Amino acid sequence: MTNKILFIANWKMFGDLESLKSIESVIKLTKKKTYTKAKVIYCPPFTLLSSFVNKTKKSKVNVGSQDCHFEKDNGPFTGSISSSMVKKIGAEYVIIGHSEKRIEGDSNEKINKKIHNAISNNLKVIFCIGENLYEKNNKKTNYVIKKQINSGLKKIKKIDKIIFAYEPVWSIGTGKVLNNNKLEKQILYIKKYLKKKFRKQNTQIIYGGSVNNKNIDNLKQIAGINGFLIGGASQNSKKFIDIIKKTII
Ligand code: PEP
């Protein structure tokens, strides 16, 4: 648990060794005194995890994986990597339950197994929750979020290693964002629900969905947000730095 403002960069299926150089300016920024309030976590594709860990070694920037296998540490699971592999490579975080993985078949039950496995391997979990457009239009947002939390965190008692990322699916990559009033209400609803469910443990909630260097002035005003999960705009270091600067100053 940290009281810093989180800036989590989800590079999705983008990036190569050349793009690694672009994060140098971000690393430099986080070394400045003004920016000690910011915590940057890069989640590159699997192929770059090791390079990111090496590149950020002497800095305060952390690295996370975009996913992990749901059960085992090793085994005949072609195309998967396990949370123990992520940990051994030197990364400290893992995104679990991203809507782009849910669409590919990650059920709440599978996500629950992934979270148990990641925590047992000492990784911190960035747990994505959020409604899709159909659910939003049918006023099912709170029902869906509660189900994702209850099933995804089944038999999880402590949430100090979990960062909750509220990401409305219809907002990811679309440029569409809830207005501040509605978003603040939604964040507070989730916070309140978690407080009740987890008996007043501290919670960390970040927002994700089309965050960019233009809407950040607005989004940073929302009460109760501990940071942002940023996809598209995080792959451009200039824009990413702009987001960090505008939030902190
Ligand atoms: C994401 O991938 O989690 C995300 C929020 O993407 P974008 O910022 O591009 O909407």
Coordinates of N, CA and C and ligand atoms in Angstrom, one line a residue:
M1 N 0.8 -1.2 0.0 CA 0.0 0.0 0.0 C 0.9 1.3 0.0
T2 N 0.6 2.2 -0.9 CA 1.4 3.4 -0.9 C 0.4 4.6 -0.9
N3 N 0.9 5.7 -0.4 CA 0.1 6.9 -0.5 C 0.5 7.8 -1.7
K4 N 1.4 7.3 -2.5 CA 1.8 8.0 -3.8 C 0.7 7.9 -4.8
I5 N 0.8 8.8 -5.8 CA -0.2 8.7 -6.9 C 0.4 7.8 -8.0
L6 N -0.4 6.8 -8.3 CA 0.0 5.7 -9.2 C -0.2 6.1 -10.7
F7 N 0.8 5.9 -11.5 CA 0.7 6.0 -12.9 C 1.1 4.7 -13.5
I8 N 0.1 3.9 -13.9 CA 0.4 2.6 -14.4 C 0.3 2.6 -15.9
A9 N 1.4 2.2 -16.6 CA 1.4 2.3 -18.0 C 1.2 0.9 -18.6
N10 N 0.1 0.7 -19.3 CA -0.2 -0.6 -19.9 C 0.1 -0.5 -21.4
W11 N 1.2 -1.1 -21.8 CA 1.6 -1.0 -23.2 C 0.9 -2.0 -24.1
K12 N 0.1 -2.8 -23.5 CA -0.7 -3.8 -24.3 C 0.3 -4.5 -25.3
M13 N -0.2 -4.8 -26.5 CA 0.7 -5.5 -27.4 C 1.4 -4.6 -28.3
F14 N 2.2 -3.6 -27.7 CA 3.0 -2.7 -28.4 C 4.4 -2.6 -27.8
G15 N 5.3 -2.2 -28.6 CA 6.7 -2.0 -28.0 C 7.7 -3.0 -28.5
D16 N 8.9 -2.5 -28.6 CA 10.0 -3.4 -29.0 C 11.3 -2.8 -28.3
L17 N 12.4 -3.4 -28.5 CA 13.6 -3.0 -27.8 C 13.9 -1.5 -28.1
E18 N 13.6 -1.0 -29.2 CA 13.8 0.4 -29.5 C 13.0 1.3 -28.7
S19 N 11.8 0.9 -28.4 CA 10.9 1.8 -27.6 C 11.4 1.9 -26.1
L20 N 12.2 1.0 -25.8 CA 12.7 1.0 -24.4 C 13.4 2.3 -24.1
K21 N 14.1 2.8 -25.0 CA 14.9 4.1 -24.8 C 14.0 5.2 -24.4
S22 N 12.7 5.2 -24.9 CA 11.8 6.3 -24.7 C 11.4 6.4 -23.2
I23 N 11.7 5.4 -22.4 CA 11.3 5.5 -21.0 C 12.3 6.2 -20.1
E24 N 13.5 6.5 -20.8 CA 14.6 7.1 -20.0 C 14.1 8.5 -19.5
S25 N 13.3 9.2 -20.3 CA 12.9 10.6 -19.8 C 11.9 10.4 -18.6
V26 N 11.2 9.4 -18.6 CA 10.2 9.1 -17.5 C 11.0 8.8 -16.2
I27 N 12.0 7.9 -16.4 CA 12.9 7.6 -15.2 C 13.5 8.8 -14.7
K28 N 14.0 9.6 -15.5 CA 14.7 10.9 -15.1 C 13.7 11.8 -14.3
L29 N 12.5 11.9 -14.8 CA 11.5 12.7 -14.2 C 11.2 12.2 -12.7
T30 N 11.1 10.9 -12.6 CA 10.8 10.4 -11.3 C 11.9 10.5 -10.2
K31 N 13.1 10.9 -10.7 CA 14.2 11.1 -9.8 C 14.2 12.5 -9.2
K32 N 13.4 13.4 -9.8 CA 13.3 14.8 -9.3 C 12.5 14.8 -8.1
K33 N 12.9 15.7 -7.2 CA 12.2 15.8 -5.9 C 10.7 16.0 -6.0
T34 N 10.3 16.9 -6.9 CA 8.9 17.2 -7.0 C 8.0 16.0 -7.3
Y35 N 8.7 15.0 -8.0 CA 7.9 13.9 -8.4 C 8.0 12.7 -7.5
T36 N 8.5 12.8 -6.3 CA 8.6 11.7 -5.4 C 7.2 11.2 -5.0
K37 N 6.2 12.1 -5.3 CA 4.8 11.8 -4.9 C 4.2 10.8 -6.0
A38 N 4.9 10.7 -7.1 CA 4.4 9.8 -8.2 C 5.1 8.4 -8.1
K39 N 4.3 7.4 -8.4 CA 4.8 6.1 -8.5 C 4.5 5.5 -9.9
V40 N 5.5 5.3 -10.7 CA 5.3 4.8 -12.1 C 5.5 3.3 -12.1
I41 N 4.6 2.6 -12.8 CA 4.7 1.2 -13.0 C 4.5 0.9 -14.5
Y42 N 5.5 0.3 -15.1 CA 5.4 0.0 -16.5 C 4.9 -1.5 -16.7
C43 N 3.9 -1.7 -17.5 CA 3.5 -3.1 -17.8 C 3.7 -3.3 -19.3
P44 N 4.9 -3.7 -19.7 CA 5.1 -3.9 -21.1 C 4.7 -5.4 -21.5
P45 N 4.7 -5.7 -22.8 CA 4.4 -7.1 -23.2 C 5.5 -8.0 -22.6
F46 N 5.1 -9.3 -22.5 CA 6.1 -10.3 -21.9 C 7.5 -10.2 -22.4
T47 N 7.6 -10.0 -23.8 CA 8.9 -10.0 -24.4 C 9.8 -9.0 -23.9
L48 N 9.3 -7.9 -23.3 CA 10.1 -6.8 -22.8 C 10.2 -6.8 -21.3
L49 N 9.6 -7.7 -20.6 CA 9.6 -7.6 -19.1 C 11.1 -7.5 -18.6
S50 N 11.9 -8.4 -19.1 CA 13.3 -8.5 -18.5 C 14.0 -7.2 -18.9
S51 N 13.9 -6.7 -20.1 CA 14.6 -5.5 -20.5 C 14.1 -4.3 -19.6
F52 N 12.8 -4.3 -19.4 CA 12.3 -3.2 -18.5 C 12.8 -3.3 -17.1
V53 N 12.9 -4.5 -16.6 CA 13.4 -4.7 -15.2 C 14.9 -4.2 -15.2
N54 N 15.7 -4.5 -16.2 CA 17.1 -4.1 -16.2 C 17.2 -2.6 -16.3
K55 N 16.4 -2.1 -17.2 CA 16.5 -0.6 -17.5 C 16.1 0.2 -16.2
T56 N 15.2 -0.3 -15.4 CA 14.6 0.5 -14.3 C 15.3 0.1 -13.0
K57 N 16.2 -0.8 -13.0 CA 16.9 -1.3 -11.8 C 17.3 -0.2 -10.8
K58 N 18.0 0.8 -11.3 CA 18.5 1.8 -10.3 C 17.6 3.0 -10.1
S59 N 16.3 2.8 -10.5 CA 15.3 3.9 -10.4 C 14.2 3.5 -9.5
K60 N 13.2 4.4 -9.3 CA 12.1 4.0 -8.5 C 10.9 3.5 -9.3
V61 N 11.2 3.4 -10.6 CA 10.1 2.9 -11.5 C 10.0 1.4 -11.4
N62 N 8.8 0.9 -11.3 CA 8.5 -0.5 -11.1 C 8.0 -1.1 -12.4
V63 N 8.0 -2.4 -12.4 CA 7.6 -3.2 -13.6 C 6.5 -4.2 -13.3
G64 N 5.6 -4.4 -14.2 CA 4.5 -5.4 -13.9 C 4.2 -6.1 -15.2
S65 N 3.7 -7.3 -15.1 CA 3.3 -8.1 -16.2 C 1.8 -7.8 -16.6
Q66 N 1.4 -8.0 -17.8 CA 0.0 -7.7 -18.2 C -0.9 -8.9 -17.9
D67 N -0.4 -10.0 -17.4 CA -1.2 -11.2 -17.1 C -0.3 -12.2 -16.5
C68 N -1.0 -13.3 -16.0 CA -0.2 -14.5 -15.6 C -1.1 -15.7 -15.7
H69 N -0.6 -16.9 -15.6 CA -1.4 -18.1 -15.7 C -2.3 -18.2 -14.5
F70 N -3.4 -19.0 -14.6 CA -4.4 -19.0 -13.5 C -4.1 -19.9 -12.4
E71 N -3.2 -20.8 -12.6 CA -3.0 -21.8 -11.5 C -1.6 -22.2 -11.2
K72 N -0.9 -22.7 -12.1 CA 0.4 -23.4 -11.8 C 1.6 -22.4 -12.0
D73 N 2.7 -22.8 -11.3 CA 3.9 -22.1 -11.5 C 4.7 -22.6 -12.7
N74 N 4.5 -23.8 -13.1 CA 5.1 -24.4 -14.3 C 4.1 -25.5 -14.8
G75 N 4.3 -25.8 -16.1 CA 3.4 -26.8 -16.6 C 3.3 -26.7 -18.1
P76 N 2.5 -27.7 -18.7 CA 2.3 -27.7 -20.1 C 1.2 -26.7 -20.5
F77 N 1.5 -25.4 -20.4 CA 0.5 -24.4 -20.8 C 1.1 -23.5 -21.8
T78 N 1.0 -23.9 -23.1 CA 1.7 -23.2 -24.2 C 1.1 -21.8 -24.3
G79 N 2.0 -20.8 -24.4 CA 1.6 -19.4 -24.6 C 1.4 -18.7 -23.3
S80 N 1.6 -19.4 -22.1 CA 1.3 -18.7 -20.8 C 2.6 -18.4 -20.1
I81 N 2.6 -17.5 -19.2 CA 3.7 -17.3 -18.2 C 3.0 -17.3 -16.8
S82 N 3.8 -17.8 -15.9 CA 3.2 -17.9 -14.5 C 3.7 -16.7 -13.7
S83 N 2.9 -16.5 -12.6 CA 3.3 -15.4 -11.7 C 4.7 -15.7 -11.1
S84 N 5.0 -16.9 -10.8 CA 6.4 -17.1 -10.3 C 7.5 -16.8 -11.3
M85 N 7.2 -17.0 -12.6 CA 8.1 -16.5 -13.6 C 8.3 -15.0 -13.6
V86 N 7.1 -14.3 -13.5 CA 7.1 -12.9 -13.5 C 7.9 -12.4 -12.3
K87 N 7.7 -13.0 -11.1 CA 8.4 -12.6 -9.9 C 9.9 -12.8 -10.1
K88 N 10.3 -14.0 -10.6 CA 11.7 -14.4 -10.7 C 12.4 -13.5 -11.6
I89 N 11.7 -12.9 -12.6 CA 12.4 -12.0 -13.6 C 12.7 -10.7 -12.9
G90 N 12.0 -10.4 -11.8 CA 12.2 -9.1 -11.1 C 11.1 -8.1 -11.2
A91 N 10.0 -8.5 -11.8 CA 8.8 -7.6 -11.9 C 8.1 -7.8 -10.5
E92 N 7.3 -6.8 -10.2 CA 6.6 -6.8 -8.9 C 5.1 -6.7 -9.0
Y93 N 4.6 -6.4 -10.1 CA 3.1 -6.3 -10.3 C 2.6 -7.2 -11.4
V94 N 1.3 -7.4 -11.3 CA 0.7 -8.1 -12.5 C -0.8 -7.5 -12.6
I95 N -1.1 -7.2 -13.9 CA -2.5 -6.8 -14.2 C -3.3 -8.1 -14.3
I96 N -4.4 -8.1 -13.6 CA -5.3 -9.3 -13.7 C -6.8 -8.8 -13.9
G97 N -7.4 -9.4 -14.9 CA -8.9 -9.1 -15.1 C -9.1 -8.0 -16.1
H98 N -8.0 -7.6 -16.9 CA -8.2 -6.6 -17.8 C -9.3 -7.0 -18.8
S99 N -10.1 -6.0 -19.2 CA -11.3 -6.4 -20.1 C -10.8 -7.0 -21.4
E100 N -9.6 -6.7 -21.9 CA -9.1 -7.3 -23.1 C -8.8 -8.8 -22.9
K101 N -8.5 -9.2 -21.7 CA -8.3 -10.6 -21.3 C -9.7 -11.3 -21.0
R102 N -10.6 -10.5 -20.4 CA -11.9 -11.1 -20.1 C -12.6 -11.4 -21.4
I103 N -12.4 -10.6 -22.4 CA -13.0 -10.8 -23.7 C -12.5 -12.1 -24.3
E104 N -11.2 -12.4 -24.0 CA -10.5 -13.6 -24.6 C -10.9 -14.9 -23.7
G105 N -11.7 -14.7 -22.7 CA -12.1 -15.9 -21.9 C -11.8 -15.9 -20.4
D106 N -11.2 -14.8 -19.9 CA -11.0 -14.8 -18.5 C -12.3 -14.6 -17.7
S107 N -12.8 -15.7 -17.1 CA -14.0 -15.6 -16.3 C -13.6 -15.0 -14.9
N108 N -14.6 -14.7 -14.1 CA -14.4 -14.2 -12.7 C -13.7 -15.3 -12.0
E109 N -14.0 -16.6 -12.2 CA -13.4 -17.7 -11.5 C -12.0 -17.9 -11.9
K110 N -11.7 -17.8 -13.1 CA -10.3 -17.9 -13.6 C -9.5 -16.7 -13.0
I111 N -10.1 -15.6 -13.0 CA -9.4 -14.4 -12.4 C -9.1 -14.6 -11.0
N112 N -10.0 -15.2 -10.3 CA -9.8 -15.5 -8.8 C -8.6 -16.4 -8.6
K113 N -8.5 -17.4 -9.5 CA -7.3 -18.3 -9.4 C -6.0 -17.5 -9.6
K114 N -6.1 -16.7 -10.7 CA -4.9 -15.9 -11.0 C -4.5 -15.0 -9.8
I115 N -5.5 -14.4 -9.2 CA -5.1 -13.5 -8.1 C -4.5 -14.3 -6.9
H116 N -5.1 -15.4 -6.6 CA -4.6 -16.2 -5.5 C -3.1 -16.6 -5.8
N117 N -2.9 -17.1 -7.1 CA -1.6 -17.5 -7.5 C -0.6 -16.3 -7.4
A118 N -1.0 -15.2 -7.9 CA -0.1 -14.0 -8.0 C 0.3 -13.6 -6.5
I119 N -0.7 -13.6 -5.7 CA -0.4 -13.1 -4.3 C 0.5 -14.1 -3.6
S120 N 0.3 -15.4 -3.9 CA 1.1 -16.4 -3.2 C 2.6 -16.3 -3.7
N121 N 2.7 -15.8 -4.9 CA 4.1 -15.6 -5.4 C 4.6 -14.2 -5.1
N122 N 3.9 -13.5 -4.2 CA 4.4 -12.2 -3.8 C 4.4 -11.1 -4.8
L123 N 3.4 -11.2 -5.7 CA 3.3 -10.0 -6.6 C 2.1 -9.2 -6.1
K124 N 2.2 -7.9 -6.5 CA 1.1 -7.0 -6.2 C 0.2 -7.0 -7.4
V125 N -1.1 -7.0 -7.2 CA -2.1 -7.2 -8.2 C -2.8 -5.9 -8.6
I126 N -2.9 -5.7 -9.9 CA -3.7 -4.6 -10.4 C -4.9 -5.2 -11.0
F127 N -6.0 -5.1 -10.2 CA -7.2 -5.9 -10.5 C -8.2 -5.0 -11.2
C128 N -8.5 -5.3 -12.5 CA -9.4 -4.5 -13.3 C -10.8 -4.9 -13.2
I129 N -11.7 -3.9 -12.9 CA -13.1 -4.2 -12.9 C -13.8 -3.1 -13.7
G130 N -15.0 -3.4 -14.1 CA -15.7 -2.3 -14.9 C -16.8 -2.9 -15.8
E131 N -17.8 -2.1 -16.1 CA -18.9 -2.6 -16.9 C -18.7 -2.3 -18.3
N132 N -19.4 -3.1 -19.2 CA -19.3 -2.8 -20.6 C -20.5 -1.9 -21.0
L133 N -20.6 -1.6 -22.3 CA -21.6 -0.6 -22.7 C -23.1 -1.1 -22.5
Y134 N -23.3 -2.4 -22.8 CA -24.6 -3.0 -22.6 C -25.0 -2.9 -21.1
E135 N -24.0 -3.3 -20.3 CA -24.3 -3.3 -18.8 C -24.6 -1.9 -18.3
K136 N -23.8 -0.9 -18.9 CA -24.0 0.5 -18.5 C -25.4 0.9 -18.9
N137 N -25.8 0.7 -20.2 CA -27.1 1.1 -20.7 C -28.2 0.5 -20.0
N138 N -28.0 -0.7 -19.4 CA -29.1 -1.4 -18.7 C -29.0 -1.2 -17.2
K139 N -28.2 -0.2 -16.8 CA -28.1 0.1 -15.4 C -27.6 -1.0 -14.5
K140 N -26.7 -1.8 -15.0 CA -26.2 -3.0 -14.3 C -24.8 -2.7 -13.8
T141 N -24.3 -1.5 -13.9 CA -22.9 -1.2 -13.5 C -22.6 -1.7 -12.1
N142 N -23.3 -1.4 -11.1 CA -23.0 -1.7 -9.7 C -23.1 -3.2 -9.5
Y143 N -24.1 -3.8 -10.1 CA -24.3 -5.3 -10.0 C -23.1 -6.0 -10.6
V144 N -22.6 -5.6 -11.8 CA -21.5 -6.2 -12.4 C -20.2 -6.0 -11.6
I145 N -20.0 -4.8 -11.1 CA -18.8 -4.5 -10.3 C -18.8 -5.4 -9.0
K146 N -19.9 -5.5 -8.4 CA -20.0 -6.3 -7.1 C -19.7 -7.7 -7.4
K147 N -20.2 -8.2 -8.6 CA -20.0 -9.6 -8.9 C -18.5 -9.8 -9.2
Q148 N -17.9 -8.9 -10.0 CA -16.5 -9.0 -10.3 C -15.6 -9.1 -9.0
I149 N -16.0 -8.2 -8.1 CA -15.3 -8.1 -6.8 C -15.5 -9.4 -6.0
N150 N -16.7 -9.8 -5.8 CA -17.0 -11.0 -5.0 C -16.5 -12.3 -5.6
S151 N -16.6 -12.5 -6.9 CA -16.1 -13.7 -7.4 C -14.6 -13.6 -7.6
G152 N -14.1 -12.5 -8.1 CA -12.7 -12.3 -8.3 C -11.9 -12.4 -7.1
L153 N -12.4 -12.0 -6.0 CA -11.7 -12.0 -4.7 C -12.2 -13.1 -3.7
K154 N -12.8 -14.1 -4.2 CA -13.3 -15.2 -3.4 C -12.2 -15.7 -2.5
K155 N -12.4 -15.9 -1.3 CA -11.4 -16.4 -0.3 C -10.2 -15.5 -0.2
I156 N -10.3 -14.3 -0.6 CA -9.2 -13.3 -0.3 C -9.6 -12.5 0.9
K157 N -8.7 -12.4 1.9 CA -9.1 -11.7 3.1 C -8.4 -10.4 3.2
K158 N -7.2 -10.3 2.7 CA -6.4 -9.1 2.8 C -6.3 -8.4 1.5
I159 N -6.5 -7.1 1.4 CA -6.4 -6.5 0.1 C -5.3 -5.5 0.0
D160 N -4.3 -5.6 1.0 CA -3.2 -4.6 0.9 C -2.3 -4.8 -0.3
K161 N -2.4 -5.9 -0.9 CA -1.5 -6.1 -2.1 C -2.3 -6.0 -3.4
I162 N -3.5 -5.4 -3.3 CA -4.4 -5.3 -4.5 C -4.7 -3.8 -4.8
I163 N -4.4 -3.4 -6.0 CA -4.8 -2.1 -6.5 C -6.1 -2.3 -7.4
F164 N -7.1 -1.6 -7.0 CA -8.4 -1.8 -7.8 C -8.4 -0.8 -8.9
A165 N -8.5 -1.3 -10.2 CA -8.5 -0.3 -11.3 C -9.9 -0.3 -11.9
Y166 N -10.6 0.8 -11.6 CA -12.0 0.9 -12.2 C -11.8 1.3 -13.7
E167 N -12.2 0.4 -14.6 CA -12.0 0.7 -16.0 C -13.3 0.4 -16.7
P168 N -14.2 1.4 -17.0 CA -15.4 1.1 -17.8 C -14.9 0.6 -19.1
V169 N -15.4 -0.6 -19.5 CA -14.9 -1.2 -20.8 C -15.2 -0.3 -22.0
W170 N -16.3 0.4 -22.0 CA -16.7 1.3 -23.1 C -15.8 2.5 -23.2
S171 N -15.0 2.7 -22.2 CA -14.2 3.9 -22.2 C -12.8 3.6 -22.6
I172 N -12.4 2.3 -22.6 CA -11.0 2.0 -23.0 C -10.8 2.2 -24.5
G173 N -9.8 3.1 -24.7 CA -9.4 3.3 -26.1 C -10.4 4.0 -27.0
T174 N -11.5 4.6 -26.4 CA -12.5 5.2 -27.2 C -12.6 6.7 -27.1
G175 N -11.8 7.3 -26.1 CA -11.9 8.7 -25.9 C -13.1 9.2 -25.1
K176 N -13.9 8.2 -24.8 CA -15.1 8.6 -24.0 C -14.9 8.4 -22.5
V177 N -15.2 9.4 -21.7 CA -15.0 9.3 -20.2 C -16.3 9.8 -19.5
L178 N -16.6 9.2 -18.4 CA -17.8 9.7 -17.6 C -17.5 11.1 -17.2
N179 N -18.5 11.9 -17.0 CA -18.3 13.2 -16.5 C -17.8 13.1 -15.0
N180 N -17.1 14.1 -14.5 CA -16.5 14.0 -13.2 C -17.5 13.6 -12.1
N181 N -18.7 14.2 -12.1 CA -19.7 13.9 -11.1 C -20.0 12.4 -11.0
K182 N -20.3 11.9 -12.2 CA -20.6 10.4 -12.3 C -19.4 9.5 -11.9
L183 N -18.3 9.9 -12.4 CA -17.1 9.1 -12.1 C -16.7 9.1 -10.6
E184 N -16.8 10.3 -10.0 CA -16.5 10.4 -8.6 C -17.5 9.6 -7.8
K185 N -18.8 9.6 -8.2 CA -19.8 8.8 -7.5 C -19.5 7.3 -7.6
Q186 N -19.1 6.9 -8.8 CA -18.8 5.5 -9.0 C -17.6 5.0 -8.2
I187 N -16.6 5.9 -8.2 CA -15.4 5.5 -7.4 C -15.7 5.4 -5.9
L188 N -16.5 6.4 -5.5 CA -16.9 6.4 -4.0 C -17.8 5.2 -3.7
Y189 N -18.6 4.8 -4.7 CA -19.5 3.6 -4.5 C -18.6 2.4 -4.3
I190 N -17.6 2.2 -5.1 CA -16.7 1.1 -5.1 C -15.9 1.1 -3.8
K191 N -15.4 2.3 -3.4 CA -14.6 2.4 -2.2 C -15.5 2.0 -1.0
K192 N -16.7 2.5 -0.9 CA -17.6 2.2 0.2 C -17.9 0.7 0.2
Y193 N -18.1 0.1 -0.9 CA -18.4 -1.3 -1.0 C -17.2 -2.1 -0.5
L194 N -16.0 -1.8 -0.9 CA -14.8 -2.5 -0.4 C -14.6 -2.3 1.1
K195 N -14.8 -1.1 1.5 CA -14.7 -0.8 3.0 C -15.6 -1.8 3.8
K196 N -16.8 -1.9 3.3 CA -17.8 -2.7 4.0 C -17.4 -4.2 3.9
K197 N -17.0 -4.6 2.7 CA -16.7 -6.0 2.5 C -15.4 -6.5 3.2
F198 N -14.4 -5.5 3.2 CA -13.1 -5.9 3.8 C -12.9 -5.2 5.1
R199 N -13.9 -5.0 5.8 CA -13.9 -4.5 7.2 C -12.9 -3.3 7.4
K200 N -13.1 -2.3 6.7 CA -12.3 -1.0 6.9 C -10.9 -1.1 6.5
Q201 N -10.4 -2.1 5.8 CA -9.0 -2.1 5.3 C -8.8 -1.0 4.4
N202 N -7.6 -0.4 4.3 CA -7.4 0.6 3.3 C -7.5 0.1 1.9
T203 N -8.0 1.0 1.0 CA -8.2 0.5 -0.4 C -7.5 1.5 -1.3
Q204 N -7.0 1.0 -2.4 CA -6.4 1.8 -3.4 C -7.1 1.7 -4.7
I205 N -7.7 2.7 -5.2 CA -8.5 2.7 -6.4 C -7.9 3.6 -7.4
I206 N -7.7 3.1 -8.6 CA -7.2 4.0 -9.7 C -8.3 4.0 -10.8
Y207 N -8.2 4.9 -11.7 CA -9.1 5.0 -12.8 C -8.4 4.7 -14.1
G208 N -9.0 4.0 -15.0 CA -8.5 3.8 -16.3 C -9.6 3.9 -17.4
G209 N -9.2 4.4 -18.5 CA -10.2 4.6 -19.6 C -9.9 5.9 -20.3
S210 N -9.2 5.8 -21.4 CA -8.9 7.0 -22.2 C -8.3 8.2 -21.5
V211 N -7.5 8.0 -20.5 CA -6.8 9.1 -19.8 C -5.8 9.6 -20.8
N212 N -5.8 10.9 -20.9 CA -4.7 11.5 -21.8 C -4.3 12.9 -21.2
N213 N -3.4 13.5 -22.0 CA -2.8 14.7 -21.4 C -3.7 15.9 -21.5
K214 N -4.9 15.7 -22.1 CA -5.9 16.8 -22.2 C -6.9 16.7 -21.1
N215 N -7.4 15.5 -20.9 CA -8.5 15.3 -19.9 C -7.9 15.2 -18.5
I216 N -6.6 15.1 -18.3 CA -6.1 14.8 -17.0 C -6.3 16.0 -16.0
D217 N -6.3 17.2 -16.5 CA -6.6 18.4 -15.7 C -7.9 18.2 -15.0
N218 N -8.8 17.7 -15.7 CA -10.2 17.4 -15.2 C -10.2 16.2 -14.3
L219 N -9.7 15.1 -14.8 CA -9.8 13.8 -14.0 C -9.0 13.9 -12.7
K220 N -8.0 14.7 -12.6 CA -7.2 14.7 -11.3 C -8.0 15.4 -10.2
Q221 N -9.1 16.1 -10.5 CA -9.9 16.7 -9.5 C -10.8 15.8 -8.8
I222 N -10.9 14.6 -9.3 CA -11.9 13.6 -8.7 C -11.4 13.1 -7.4
A223 N -12.3 13.2 -6.4 CA -11.9 12.8 -5.0 C -11.9 11.3 -5.0
G224 N -10.9 10.8 -4.2 CA -10.9 9.3 -4.0 C -10.1 8.5 -5.0
I225 N -9.5 9.2 -6.0 CA -8.7 8.4 -7.0 C -7.2 8.4 -6.5
N226 N -6.7 7.2 -6.5 CA -5.3 7.1 -6.1 C -4.3 7.0 -7.3
G227 N -4.8 7.2 -8.5 CA -3.9 7.2 -9.6 C -4.6 6.8 -10.9
F228 N -3.9 6.4 -11.9 CA -4.5 6.1 -13.2 C -3.8 4.9 -13.9
L229 N -4.6 4.2 -14.6 CA -4.1 3.1 -15.5 C -4.2 3.6 -16.9
I230 N -3.1 3.8 -17.6 CA -3.1 4.5 -18.8 C -2.6 3.5 -19.9
G231 N -3.4 3.4 -21.0 CA -3.0 2.5 -22.1 C -2.3 3.4 -23.2
G232 N -3.1 3.7 -24.2 CA -2.6 4.4 -25.4 C -1.6 5.6 -25.0
A233 N -2.0 6.5 -24.2 CA -1.2 7.7 -23.9 C 0.1 7.3 -23.2
S234 N 0.2 6.1 -22.6 CA 1.5 5.8 -21.9 C 2.6 5.4 -22.8
Q235 N 2.2 5.0 -24.0 CA 3.2 4.5 -25.0 C 4.0 5.7 -25.6
N236 N 3.6 6.9 -25.4 CA 4.3 8.1 -25.9 C 4.8 8.8 -24.6
S237 N 6.1 8.8 -24.4 CA 6.7 9.3 -23.2 C 6.4 10.8 -23.0
K238 N 6.3 11.5 -24.0 CA 6.0 13.0 -23.9 C 4.6 13.1 -23.3
K239 N 3.7 12.4 -23.8 CA 2.3 12.5 -23.3 C 2.2 11.9 -21.9
F240 N 2.9 10.9 -21.7 CA 2.9 10.2 -20.3 C 3.5 11.2 -19.3
I241 N 4.6 11.8 -19.6 CA 5.2 12.8 -18.7 C 4.3 14.0 -18.5
D242 N 3.6 14.4 -19.5 CA 2.6 15.5 -19.4 C 1.5 15.1 -18.4
I243 N 1.1 13.9 -18.5 CA 0.0 13.5 -17.6 C 0.5 13.5 -16.1
I244 N 1.7 13.0 -15.9 CA 2.3 12.9 -14.6 C 2.5 14.4 -14.1
K245 N 3.1 15.2 -14.9 CA 3.3 16.6 -14.5 C 2.0 17.3 -14.1
K246 N 1.1 17.2 -15.0 CA -0.2 17.9 -14.8 C -0.9 17.4 -13.5
T247 N -0.7 16.2 -13.2 CA -1.4 15.6 -12.0 C -0.7 16.1 -10.7
I248 N 0.6 16.1 -10.8 CA 1.4 16.4 -9.5 C 1.4 17.8 -9.2
I249 N 1.6 18.7 -10.3 CA 1.7 20.1 -10.0 C 0.4 20.8 -9.9
Ligands
PEP1 C1 -6.1 0.2 -20.6 O1 -5.6 -0.5 -21.5 O2 -6.2 -0.3 -19.5 C2 -6.6 1.5 -20.9 C3 -7.1 2.2 -20.0 O3 -6.4 2.0 -22.2 P1 -6.6 3.4 -22.8 O4 -5.9 4.4 -21.8 O5 -6.0 3.4 -24.1 O6 -8.1 3.7 -22.8

